[in-house]
Short mmCIF file of C-alpha atoms and ligand atoms in Angstrom, two decimals:
data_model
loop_
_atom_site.label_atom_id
_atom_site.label_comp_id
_atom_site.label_asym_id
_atom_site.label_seq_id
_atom_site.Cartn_x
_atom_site.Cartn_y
_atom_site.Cartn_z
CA UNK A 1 108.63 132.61 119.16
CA UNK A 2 107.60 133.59 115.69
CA UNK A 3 103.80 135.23 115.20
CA UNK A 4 101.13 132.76 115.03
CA UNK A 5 100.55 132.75 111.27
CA UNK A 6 104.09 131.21 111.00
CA UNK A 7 104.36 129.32 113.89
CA UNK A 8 105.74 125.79 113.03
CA UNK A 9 103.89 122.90 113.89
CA UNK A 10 105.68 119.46 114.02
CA UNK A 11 104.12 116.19 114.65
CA UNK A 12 106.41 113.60 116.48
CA UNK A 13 105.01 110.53 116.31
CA UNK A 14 106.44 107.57 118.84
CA UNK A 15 105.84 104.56 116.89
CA UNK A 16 109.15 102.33 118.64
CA UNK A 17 107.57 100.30 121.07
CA UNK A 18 107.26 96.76 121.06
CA UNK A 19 103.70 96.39 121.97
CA UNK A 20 103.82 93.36 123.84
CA UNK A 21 100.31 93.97 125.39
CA UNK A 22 98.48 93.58 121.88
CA UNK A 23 100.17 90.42 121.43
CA UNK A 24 101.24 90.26 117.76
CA UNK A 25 104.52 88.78 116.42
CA UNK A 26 104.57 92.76 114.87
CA UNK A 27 105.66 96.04 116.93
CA UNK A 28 102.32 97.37 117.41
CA UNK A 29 102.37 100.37 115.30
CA UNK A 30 102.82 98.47 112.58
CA UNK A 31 99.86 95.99 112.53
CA UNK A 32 97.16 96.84 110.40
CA UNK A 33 93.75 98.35 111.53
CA UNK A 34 91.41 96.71 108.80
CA UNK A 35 94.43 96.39 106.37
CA UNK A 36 96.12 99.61 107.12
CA UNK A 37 98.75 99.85 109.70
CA UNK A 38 98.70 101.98 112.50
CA UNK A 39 101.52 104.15 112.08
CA UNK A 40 100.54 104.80 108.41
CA UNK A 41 96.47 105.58 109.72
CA UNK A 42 98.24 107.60 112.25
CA UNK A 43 99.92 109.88 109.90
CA UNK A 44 97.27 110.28 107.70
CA UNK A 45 95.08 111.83 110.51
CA UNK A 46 97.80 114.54 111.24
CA UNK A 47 98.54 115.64 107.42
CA UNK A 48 94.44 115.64 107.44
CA UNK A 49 94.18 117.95 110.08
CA UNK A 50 95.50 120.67 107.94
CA UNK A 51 97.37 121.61 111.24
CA UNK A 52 100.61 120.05 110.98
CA UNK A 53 103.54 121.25 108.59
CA UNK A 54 105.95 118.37 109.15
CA UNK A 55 105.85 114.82 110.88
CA UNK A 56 108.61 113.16 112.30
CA UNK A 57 108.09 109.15 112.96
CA UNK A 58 109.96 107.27 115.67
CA UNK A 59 110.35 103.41 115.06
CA UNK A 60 112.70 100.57 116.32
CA UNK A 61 116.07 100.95 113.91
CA UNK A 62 115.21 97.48 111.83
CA UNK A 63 112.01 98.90 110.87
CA UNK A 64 112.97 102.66 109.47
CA UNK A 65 113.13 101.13 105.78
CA UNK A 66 110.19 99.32 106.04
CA UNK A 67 108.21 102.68 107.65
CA UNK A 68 109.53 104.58 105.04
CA UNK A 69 107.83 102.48 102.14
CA UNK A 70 104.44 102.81 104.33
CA UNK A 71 104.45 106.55 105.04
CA UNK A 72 103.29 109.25 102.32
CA UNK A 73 106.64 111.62 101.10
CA UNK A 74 108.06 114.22 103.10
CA UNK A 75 107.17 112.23 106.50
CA UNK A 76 110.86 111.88 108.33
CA UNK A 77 111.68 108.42 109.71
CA UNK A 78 114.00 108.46 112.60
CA UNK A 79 115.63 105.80 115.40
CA UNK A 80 113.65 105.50 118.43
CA UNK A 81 115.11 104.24 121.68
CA UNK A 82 114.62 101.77 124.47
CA UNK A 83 111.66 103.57 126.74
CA UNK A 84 109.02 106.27 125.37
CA UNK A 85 111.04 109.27 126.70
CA UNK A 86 113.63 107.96 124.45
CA UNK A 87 111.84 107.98 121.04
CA UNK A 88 110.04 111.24 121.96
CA UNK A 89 114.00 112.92 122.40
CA UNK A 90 115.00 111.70 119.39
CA UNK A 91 111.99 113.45 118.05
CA UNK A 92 113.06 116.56 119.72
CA UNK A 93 116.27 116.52 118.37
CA UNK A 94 115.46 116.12 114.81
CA UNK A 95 112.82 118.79 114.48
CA UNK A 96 115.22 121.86 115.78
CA UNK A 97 112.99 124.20 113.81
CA UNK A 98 109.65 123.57 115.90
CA UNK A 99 107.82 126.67 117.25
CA UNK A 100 104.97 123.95 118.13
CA UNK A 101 105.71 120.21 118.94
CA UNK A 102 102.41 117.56 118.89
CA UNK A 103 103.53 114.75 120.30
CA UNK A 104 101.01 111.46 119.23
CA UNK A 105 101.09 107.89 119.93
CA UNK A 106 101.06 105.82 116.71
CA UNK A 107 98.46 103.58 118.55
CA UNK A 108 96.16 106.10 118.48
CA UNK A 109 95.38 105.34 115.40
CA UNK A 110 91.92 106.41 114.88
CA UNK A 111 92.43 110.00 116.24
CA UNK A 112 90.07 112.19 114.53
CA UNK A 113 91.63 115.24 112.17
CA UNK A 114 89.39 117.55 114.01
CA UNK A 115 90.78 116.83 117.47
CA UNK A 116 94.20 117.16 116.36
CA UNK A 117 93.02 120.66 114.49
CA UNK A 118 91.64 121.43 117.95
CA UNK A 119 94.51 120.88 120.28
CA UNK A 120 97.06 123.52 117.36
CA UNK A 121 94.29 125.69 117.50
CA UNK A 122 94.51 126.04 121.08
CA UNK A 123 98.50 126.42 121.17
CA UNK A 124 98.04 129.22 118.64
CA UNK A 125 95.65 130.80 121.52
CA UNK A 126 98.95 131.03 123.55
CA UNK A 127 98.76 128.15 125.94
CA UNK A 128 101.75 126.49 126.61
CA UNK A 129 100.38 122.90 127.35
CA UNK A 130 97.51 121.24 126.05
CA UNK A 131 95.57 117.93 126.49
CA UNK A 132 92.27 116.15 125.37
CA UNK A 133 90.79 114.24 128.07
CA UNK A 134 87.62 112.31 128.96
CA UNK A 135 86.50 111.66 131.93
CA UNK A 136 86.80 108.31 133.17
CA UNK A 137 84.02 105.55 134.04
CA UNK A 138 85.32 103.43 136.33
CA UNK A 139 86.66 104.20 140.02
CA UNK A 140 90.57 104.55 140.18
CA UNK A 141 92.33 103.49 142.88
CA UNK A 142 95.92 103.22 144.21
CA UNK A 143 97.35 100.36 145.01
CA UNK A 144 100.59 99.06 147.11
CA UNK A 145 103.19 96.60 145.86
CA UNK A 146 101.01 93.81 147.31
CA UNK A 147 97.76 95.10 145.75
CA UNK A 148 96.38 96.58 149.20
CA UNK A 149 94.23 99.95 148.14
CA UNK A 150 96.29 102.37 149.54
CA UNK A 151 93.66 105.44 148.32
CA UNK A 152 89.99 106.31 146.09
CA UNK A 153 90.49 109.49 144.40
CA UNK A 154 87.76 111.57 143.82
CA UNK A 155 86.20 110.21 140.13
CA UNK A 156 84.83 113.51 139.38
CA UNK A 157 87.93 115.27 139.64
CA UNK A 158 90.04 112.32 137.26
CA UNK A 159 90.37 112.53 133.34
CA UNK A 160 92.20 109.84 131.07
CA UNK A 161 94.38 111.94 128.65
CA UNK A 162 94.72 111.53 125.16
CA UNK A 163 96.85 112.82 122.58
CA UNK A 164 97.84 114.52 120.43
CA UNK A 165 99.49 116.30 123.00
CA UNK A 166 100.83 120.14 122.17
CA UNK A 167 103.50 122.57 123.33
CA UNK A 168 105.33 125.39 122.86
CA UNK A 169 108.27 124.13 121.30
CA UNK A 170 110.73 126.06 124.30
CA UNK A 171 108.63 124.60 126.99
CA UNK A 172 109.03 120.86 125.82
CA UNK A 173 112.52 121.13 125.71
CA UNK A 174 113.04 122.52 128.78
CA UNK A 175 111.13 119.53 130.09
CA UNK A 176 112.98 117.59 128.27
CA UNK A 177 116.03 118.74 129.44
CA UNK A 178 114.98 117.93 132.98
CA UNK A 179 114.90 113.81 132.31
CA UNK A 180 116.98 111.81 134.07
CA UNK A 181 117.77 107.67 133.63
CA UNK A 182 115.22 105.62 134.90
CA UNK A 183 111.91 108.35 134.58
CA UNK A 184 109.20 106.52 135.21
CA UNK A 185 106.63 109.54 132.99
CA UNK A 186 104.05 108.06 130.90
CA UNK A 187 103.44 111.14 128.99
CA UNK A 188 104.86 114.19 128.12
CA UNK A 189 102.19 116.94 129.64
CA UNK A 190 103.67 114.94 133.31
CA UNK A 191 107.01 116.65 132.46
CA UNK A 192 105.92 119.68 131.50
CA UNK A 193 103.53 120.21 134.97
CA UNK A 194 107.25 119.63 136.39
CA UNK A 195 108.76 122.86 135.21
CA UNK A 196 105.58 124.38 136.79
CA UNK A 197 104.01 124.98 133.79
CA UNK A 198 99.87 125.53 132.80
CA UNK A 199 99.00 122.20 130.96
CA UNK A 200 95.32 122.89 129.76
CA UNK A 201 93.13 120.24 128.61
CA UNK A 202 90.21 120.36 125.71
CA UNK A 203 87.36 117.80 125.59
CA UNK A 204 89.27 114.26 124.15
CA UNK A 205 87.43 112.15 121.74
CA UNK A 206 86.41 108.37 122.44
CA UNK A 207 87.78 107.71 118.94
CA UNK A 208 90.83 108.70 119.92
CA UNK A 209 91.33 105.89 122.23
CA UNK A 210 94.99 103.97 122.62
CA UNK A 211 95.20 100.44 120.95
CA UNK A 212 96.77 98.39 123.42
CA UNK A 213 95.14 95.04 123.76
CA UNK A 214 93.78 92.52 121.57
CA UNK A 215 89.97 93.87 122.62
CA UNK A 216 91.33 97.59 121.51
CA UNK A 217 92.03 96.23 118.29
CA UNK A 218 89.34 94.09 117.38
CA UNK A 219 87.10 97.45 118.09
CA UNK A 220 89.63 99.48 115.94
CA UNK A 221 89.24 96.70 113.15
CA UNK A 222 85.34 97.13 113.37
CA UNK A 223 85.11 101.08 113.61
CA UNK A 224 87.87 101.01 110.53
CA UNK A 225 85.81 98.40 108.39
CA UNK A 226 82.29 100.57 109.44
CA UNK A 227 84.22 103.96 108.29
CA UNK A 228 85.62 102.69 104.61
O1 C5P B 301 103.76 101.67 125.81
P1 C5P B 301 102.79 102.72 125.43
O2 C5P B 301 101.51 102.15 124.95
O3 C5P B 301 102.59 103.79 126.46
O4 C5P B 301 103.43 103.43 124.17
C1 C5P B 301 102.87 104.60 123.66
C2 C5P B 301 103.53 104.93 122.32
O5 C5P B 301 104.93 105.13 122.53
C3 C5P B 301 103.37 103.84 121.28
O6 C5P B 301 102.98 104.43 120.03
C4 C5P B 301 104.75 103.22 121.21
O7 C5P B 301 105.10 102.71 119.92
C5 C5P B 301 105.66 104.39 121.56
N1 C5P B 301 106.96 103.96 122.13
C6 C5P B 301 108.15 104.40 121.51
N2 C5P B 301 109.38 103.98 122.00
C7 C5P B 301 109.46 103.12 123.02
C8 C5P B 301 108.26 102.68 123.67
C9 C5P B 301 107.03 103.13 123.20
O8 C5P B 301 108.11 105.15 120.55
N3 C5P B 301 110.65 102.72 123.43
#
């Protein structure tokens, strides 16, 4: 890896999901948070940052002209594919030239600058993995196939992760290389604690919170409207 001054940081943004849980006729990233759309609010937070040297975005293949028209110049608009894991590959693949990879959900769309500034500074600091998390408020509990608790983890010892999430650019592709058909991962530090690797996390930020359902976004449209 090069020294730290010129390490390359590259934002992959997965914005190719359907979003079926928010409900819109739209794919989620692209509904508007107080008439701005996701992906584009999304973006903007990374180039704020002042952390982030190039941003990749993933969307569904009928909406990479449309994305394009949306996203400031230089941001590269790519093909996503059928589960997250996909879209974040394709990612991969068209940022070669990474030393650092962010990888941020479009539907985060709120993310402060600062966080994301927070989570490169940390990579610079030579760790290999990093997270924000918060801890969580209600009790979490496992469940069977028929909805019979099958365990109560310990609340104090749970955190709901955020991103952006960052890597060393080696160490994501290695666990990258490790997917098979079928993974069931929800995010990419999972893969990465696979390959036996340190994934550290940094105090998340409420703002930062995934818009998933039509409650997220009628608090996104509020905090958006309250901000500007
Ligand atoms: O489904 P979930 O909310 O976990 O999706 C997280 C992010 O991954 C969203 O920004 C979504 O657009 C993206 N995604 C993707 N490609 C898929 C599925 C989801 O880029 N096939």
């Amino acid at each position: 890896m090069s020294s730290a001054a010129t390490e390359f940081v590259v934002a992959l943004v997965p914005a190719a999901g359907r979003g079926v849980r928010l409900g819109e006729s739209t794919p989620k990233a692209f509904v508007p948070v107080a008439g701005i759309p996701m992906i584009r609010r999304a973006v903007d937070g990374l180039l704020a940052s002042g952390a982030v040297h190039r941003v990749v975005v993933v969307v569904p293949a009928e909406l990479v002209e449309l994305a394009a028209t949306l996203l400031p110049d230089g941001v590269q608009v790519i093909v996503g594919g059928a589960e997250r894991l996909d879209s974040v590959r394709a990612g991969i693949d068209a940022a070669p030239d990474a030393d650092l990879y962010l990888v941020h959900d479009a539907a985060r769309a709120l993310t402060p600058p600062a966080l994301i500034a927070r989570v490169v500074s940390e990579l610079r600091n030579g760790r290999s993995g990093v997270v924000p998390a918060l801890p969580v408020t209600d009790t979490i509990k496992s469940v069977d196939s028929a909805g019979r608790v099958t365990g109560t983890p310990a609340r104090a010892d749970l955190r709901a992760i955020q991103t952006p999430q960052g890597f060393a650019a080696d160490v994501l592709r290695r666990a990258y290389d490790g997917v098979v058909e079928g993974d069931l991962a929800t995010d990419d530090a999972g893969l990465v604690e696979r390959l036996g690797e340190q994934v550290a996390t940094i105090v998340g930020d409420p703002l930062a919170f995934k818009i998933t359902t039509p409650l997220d976004l009628t608090l996104a449209n509020a905090l958006a409207r309250e901000e500007g």
